[in-house]
PDB file of C-alpha atoms in Angstrom:
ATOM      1  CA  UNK A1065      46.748 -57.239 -39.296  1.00 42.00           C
ATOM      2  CA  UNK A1066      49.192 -54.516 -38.114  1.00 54.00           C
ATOM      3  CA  UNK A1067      50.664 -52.360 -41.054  1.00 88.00           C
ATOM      4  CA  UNK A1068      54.111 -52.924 -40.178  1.00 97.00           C
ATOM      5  CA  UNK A1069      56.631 -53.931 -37.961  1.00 98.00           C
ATOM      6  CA  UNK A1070      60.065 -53.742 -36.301  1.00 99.00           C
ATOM      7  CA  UNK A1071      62.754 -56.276 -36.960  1.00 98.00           C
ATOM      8  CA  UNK A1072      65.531 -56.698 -33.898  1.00 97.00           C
ATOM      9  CA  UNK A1073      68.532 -58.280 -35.197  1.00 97.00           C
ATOM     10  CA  UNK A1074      67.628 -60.842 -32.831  1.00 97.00           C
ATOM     11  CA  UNK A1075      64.997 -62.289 -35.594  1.00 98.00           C
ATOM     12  CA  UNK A1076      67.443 -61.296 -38.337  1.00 98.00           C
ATOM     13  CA  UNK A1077      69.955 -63.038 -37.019  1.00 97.00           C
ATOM     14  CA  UNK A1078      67.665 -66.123 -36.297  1.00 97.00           C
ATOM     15  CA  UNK A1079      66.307 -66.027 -39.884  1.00 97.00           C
ATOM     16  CA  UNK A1080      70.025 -66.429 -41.164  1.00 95.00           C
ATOM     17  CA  UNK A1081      71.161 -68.842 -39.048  1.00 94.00           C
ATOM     18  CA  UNK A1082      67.897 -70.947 -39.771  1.00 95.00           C
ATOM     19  CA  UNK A1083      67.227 -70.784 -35.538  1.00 95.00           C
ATOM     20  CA  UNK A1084      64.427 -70.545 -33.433  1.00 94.00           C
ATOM     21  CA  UNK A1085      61.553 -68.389 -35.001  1.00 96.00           C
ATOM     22  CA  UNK A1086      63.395 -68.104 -38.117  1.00 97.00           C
ATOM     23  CA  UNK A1087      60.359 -69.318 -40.255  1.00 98.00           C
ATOM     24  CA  UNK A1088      58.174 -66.736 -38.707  1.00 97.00           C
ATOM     25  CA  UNK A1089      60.422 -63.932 -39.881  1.00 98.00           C
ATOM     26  CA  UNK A1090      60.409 -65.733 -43.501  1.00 97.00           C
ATOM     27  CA  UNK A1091      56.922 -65.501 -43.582  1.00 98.00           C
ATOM     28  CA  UNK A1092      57.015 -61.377 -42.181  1.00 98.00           C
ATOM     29  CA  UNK A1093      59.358 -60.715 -45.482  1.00 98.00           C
ATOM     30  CA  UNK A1094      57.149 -63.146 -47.502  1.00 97.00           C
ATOM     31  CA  UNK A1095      53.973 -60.844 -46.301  1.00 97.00           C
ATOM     32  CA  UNK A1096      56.023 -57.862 -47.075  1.00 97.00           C
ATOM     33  CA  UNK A1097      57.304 -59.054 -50.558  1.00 96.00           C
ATOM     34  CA  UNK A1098      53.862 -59.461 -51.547  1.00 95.00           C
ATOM     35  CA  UNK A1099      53.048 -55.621 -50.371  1.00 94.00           C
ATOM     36  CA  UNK A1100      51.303 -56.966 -47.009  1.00 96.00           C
ATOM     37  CA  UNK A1101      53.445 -56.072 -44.479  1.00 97.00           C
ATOM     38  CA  UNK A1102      55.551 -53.071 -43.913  1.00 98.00           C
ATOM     39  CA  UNK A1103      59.278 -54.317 -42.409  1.00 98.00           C
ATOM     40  CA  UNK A1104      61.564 -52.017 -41.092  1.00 98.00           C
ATOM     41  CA  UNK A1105      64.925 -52.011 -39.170  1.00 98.00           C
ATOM     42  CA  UNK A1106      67.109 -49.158 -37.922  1.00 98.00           C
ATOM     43  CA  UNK A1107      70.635 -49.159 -39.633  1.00 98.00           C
ATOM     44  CA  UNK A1108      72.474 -49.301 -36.276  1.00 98.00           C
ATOM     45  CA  UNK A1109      70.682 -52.618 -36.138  1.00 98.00           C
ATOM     46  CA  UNK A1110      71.620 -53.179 -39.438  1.00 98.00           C
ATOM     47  CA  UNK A1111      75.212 -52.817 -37.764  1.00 97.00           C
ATOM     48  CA  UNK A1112      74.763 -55.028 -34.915  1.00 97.00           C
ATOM     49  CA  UNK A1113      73.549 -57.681 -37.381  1.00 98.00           C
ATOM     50  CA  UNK A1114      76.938 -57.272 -38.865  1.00 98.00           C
ATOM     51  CA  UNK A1115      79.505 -56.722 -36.203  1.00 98.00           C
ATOM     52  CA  UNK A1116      77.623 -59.948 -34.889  1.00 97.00           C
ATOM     53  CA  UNK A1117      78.318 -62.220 -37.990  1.00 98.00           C
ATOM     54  CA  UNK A1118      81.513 -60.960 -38.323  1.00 98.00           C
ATOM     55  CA  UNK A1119      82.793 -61.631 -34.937  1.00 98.00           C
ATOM     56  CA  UNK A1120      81.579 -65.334 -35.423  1.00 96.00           C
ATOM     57  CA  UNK A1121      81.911 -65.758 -39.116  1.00 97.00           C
ATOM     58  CA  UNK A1122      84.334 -63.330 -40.270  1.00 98.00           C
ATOM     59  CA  UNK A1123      84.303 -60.119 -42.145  1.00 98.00           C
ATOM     60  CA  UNK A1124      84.185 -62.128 -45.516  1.00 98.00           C
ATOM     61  CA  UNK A1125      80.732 -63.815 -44.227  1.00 97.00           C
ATOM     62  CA  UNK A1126      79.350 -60.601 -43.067  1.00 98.00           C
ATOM     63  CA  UNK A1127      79.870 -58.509 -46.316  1.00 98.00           C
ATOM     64  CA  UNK A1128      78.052 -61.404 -47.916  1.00 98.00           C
ATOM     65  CA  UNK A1129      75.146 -61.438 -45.329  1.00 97.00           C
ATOM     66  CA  UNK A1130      75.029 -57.146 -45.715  1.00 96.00           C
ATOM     67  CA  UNK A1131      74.530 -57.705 -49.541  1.00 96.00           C
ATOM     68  CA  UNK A1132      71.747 -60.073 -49.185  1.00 96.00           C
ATOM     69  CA  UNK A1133      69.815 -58.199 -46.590  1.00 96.00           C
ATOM     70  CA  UNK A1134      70.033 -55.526 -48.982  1.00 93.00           C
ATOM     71  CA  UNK A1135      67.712 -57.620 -51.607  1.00 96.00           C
ATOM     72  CA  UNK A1136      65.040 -58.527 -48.552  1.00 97.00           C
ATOM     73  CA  UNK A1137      62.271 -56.400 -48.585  1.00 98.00           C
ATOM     74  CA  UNK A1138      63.171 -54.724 -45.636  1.00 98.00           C
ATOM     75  CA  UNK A1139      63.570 -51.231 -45.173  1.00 98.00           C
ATOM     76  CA  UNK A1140      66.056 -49.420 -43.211  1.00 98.00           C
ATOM     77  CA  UNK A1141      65.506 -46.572 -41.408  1.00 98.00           C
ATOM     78  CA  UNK A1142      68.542 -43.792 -40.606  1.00 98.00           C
ATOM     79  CA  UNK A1143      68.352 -42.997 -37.333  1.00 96.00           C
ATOM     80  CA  UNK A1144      67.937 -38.901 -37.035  1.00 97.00           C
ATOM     81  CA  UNK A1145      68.585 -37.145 -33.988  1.00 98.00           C
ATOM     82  CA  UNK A1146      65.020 -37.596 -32.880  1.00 98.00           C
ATOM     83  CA  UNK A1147      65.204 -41.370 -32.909  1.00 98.00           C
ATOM     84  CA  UNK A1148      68.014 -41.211 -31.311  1.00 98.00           C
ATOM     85  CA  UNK A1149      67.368 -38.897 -28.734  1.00 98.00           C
ATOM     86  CA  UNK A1150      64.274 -41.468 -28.107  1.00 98.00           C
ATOM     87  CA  UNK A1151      66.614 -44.423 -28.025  1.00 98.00           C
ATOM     88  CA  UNK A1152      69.142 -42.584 -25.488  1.00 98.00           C
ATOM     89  CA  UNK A1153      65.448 -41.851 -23.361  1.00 98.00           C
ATOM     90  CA  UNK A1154      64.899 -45.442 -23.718  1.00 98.00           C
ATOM     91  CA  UNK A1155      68.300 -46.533 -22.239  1.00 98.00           C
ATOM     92  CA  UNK A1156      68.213 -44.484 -19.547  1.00 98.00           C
ATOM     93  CA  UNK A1157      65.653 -46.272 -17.671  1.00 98.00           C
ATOM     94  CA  UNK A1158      65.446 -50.034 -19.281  1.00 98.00           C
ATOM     95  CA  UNK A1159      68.436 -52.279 -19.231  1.00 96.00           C
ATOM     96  CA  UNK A1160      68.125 -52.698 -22.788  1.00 96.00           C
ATOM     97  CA  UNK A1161      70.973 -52.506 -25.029  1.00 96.00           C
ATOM     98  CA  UNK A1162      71.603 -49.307 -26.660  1.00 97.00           C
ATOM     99  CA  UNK A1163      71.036 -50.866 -30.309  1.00 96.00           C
ATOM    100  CA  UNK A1164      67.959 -52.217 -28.674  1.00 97.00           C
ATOM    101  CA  UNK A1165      66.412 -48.971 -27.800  1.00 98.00           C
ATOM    102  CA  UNK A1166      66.536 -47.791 -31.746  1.00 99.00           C
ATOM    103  CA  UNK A1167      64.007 -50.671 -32.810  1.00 99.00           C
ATOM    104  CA  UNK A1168      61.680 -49.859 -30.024  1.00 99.00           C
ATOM    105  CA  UNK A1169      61.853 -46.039 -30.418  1.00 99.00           C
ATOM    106  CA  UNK A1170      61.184 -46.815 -34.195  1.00 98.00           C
ATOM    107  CA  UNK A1171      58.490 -49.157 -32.844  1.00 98.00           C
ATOM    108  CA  UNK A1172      57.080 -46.821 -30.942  1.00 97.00           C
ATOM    109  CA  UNK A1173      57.319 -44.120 -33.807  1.00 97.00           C
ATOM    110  CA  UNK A1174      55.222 -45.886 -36.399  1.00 97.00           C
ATOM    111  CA  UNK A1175      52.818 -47.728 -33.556  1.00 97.00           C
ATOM    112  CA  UNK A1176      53.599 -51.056 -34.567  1.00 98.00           C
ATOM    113  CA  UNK A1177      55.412 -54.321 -32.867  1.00 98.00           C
ATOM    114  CA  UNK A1178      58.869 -55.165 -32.994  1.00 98.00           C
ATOM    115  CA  UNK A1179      59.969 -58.526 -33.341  1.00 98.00           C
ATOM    116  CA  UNK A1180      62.532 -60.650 -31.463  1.00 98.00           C
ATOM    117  CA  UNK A1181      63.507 -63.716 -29.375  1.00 97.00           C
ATOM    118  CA  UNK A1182      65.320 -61.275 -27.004  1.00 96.00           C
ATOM    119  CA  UNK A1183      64.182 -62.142 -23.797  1.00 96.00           C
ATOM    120  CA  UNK A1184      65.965 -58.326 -23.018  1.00 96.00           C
ATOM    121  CA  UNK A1185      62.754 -56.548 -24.657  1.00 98.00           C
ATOM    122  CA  UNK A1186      60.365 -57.979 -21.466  1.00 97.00           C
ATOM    123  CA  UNK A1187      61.541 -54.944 -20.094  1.00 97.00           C
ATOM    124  CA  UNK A1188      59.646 -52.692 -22.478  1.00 98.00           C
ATOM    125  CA  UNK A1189      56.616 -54.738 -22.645  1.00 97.00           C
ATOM    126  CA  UNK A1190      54.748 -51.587 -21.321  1.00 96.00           C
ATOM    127  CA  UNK A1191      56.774 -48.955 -23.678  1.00 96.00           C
ATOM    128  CA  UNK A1192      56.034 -51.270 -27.336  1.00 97.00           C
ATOM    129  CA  UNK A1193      54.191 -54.579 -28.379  1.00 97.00           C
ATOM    130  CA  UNK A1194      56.632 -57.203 -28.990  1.00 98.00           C
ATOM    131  CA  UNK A1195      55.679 -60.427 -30.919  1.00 98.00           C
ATOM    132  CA  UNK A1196      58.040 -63.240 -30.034  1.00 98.00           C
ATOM    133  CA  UNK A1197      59.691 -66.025 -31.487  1.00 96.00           C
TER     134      UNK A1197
END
């Protein structure tokens, strides 16, 4: 079993909205709960997870949904310059969104998977593993 992985907020946003591969990611955050599984996601996907469920839901429903990632065991990662300088590498050559490219560059940083439903990331098959929902 891999030490960790990379959440897009394509699985986040399946795993609140009770979608497609959403009880996978429950049982990634049950593994990690229990200590067997490290989860991580960048904070500017952190941000698309919000401007996301605000633009559908409203502001209201995505200060709710920021305060109860906060109590997942997830942890989110700041991206420095050197993440980001990998994300903006990243972009350049993959049509990838640019809050895309931070999960894989953190991906890519700790050697682990990231996972999403995004068809997008077959684009960086050969960059990252990605384990699909």
């Amino acid at each position: 079993m891999e030490s960790g992985i990379v959440l897009d907020s394509f699985a986040v946003l399946a795993y609140l909205q009770a979608e497609k591969g959403a009880q996978q990611v429950k049982e990634l955050l049950h593994q990690a709960a229990n200590g067997q599984l490290s989860v991580q996601m960048t904070v500017i996907n952190l941000g698309e997870v919000y401007y996301i469920t605000s633009r559908v839901y409203g502001q209201e429903r995505a200060e709710e949904v920021l305060a109860m990632l906060k109590h997942l065991p997830i942890k989110l990662v700041v991206a420095d310059e050197e993440l980001t300088l990998e994300a903006s590498r990243i972009k350049a050559k993959h049509p990838l969104s640019y809050a895309d490219t931070f999960a894989v560059a953190l991906a890519q940083r700790h050697g682990v998977s990231v996972v999403t439903g995004d068809p997008e990331f077959s684009c960086v098959e050969n960059l990252v593993s990605v384990k699909w929902l």
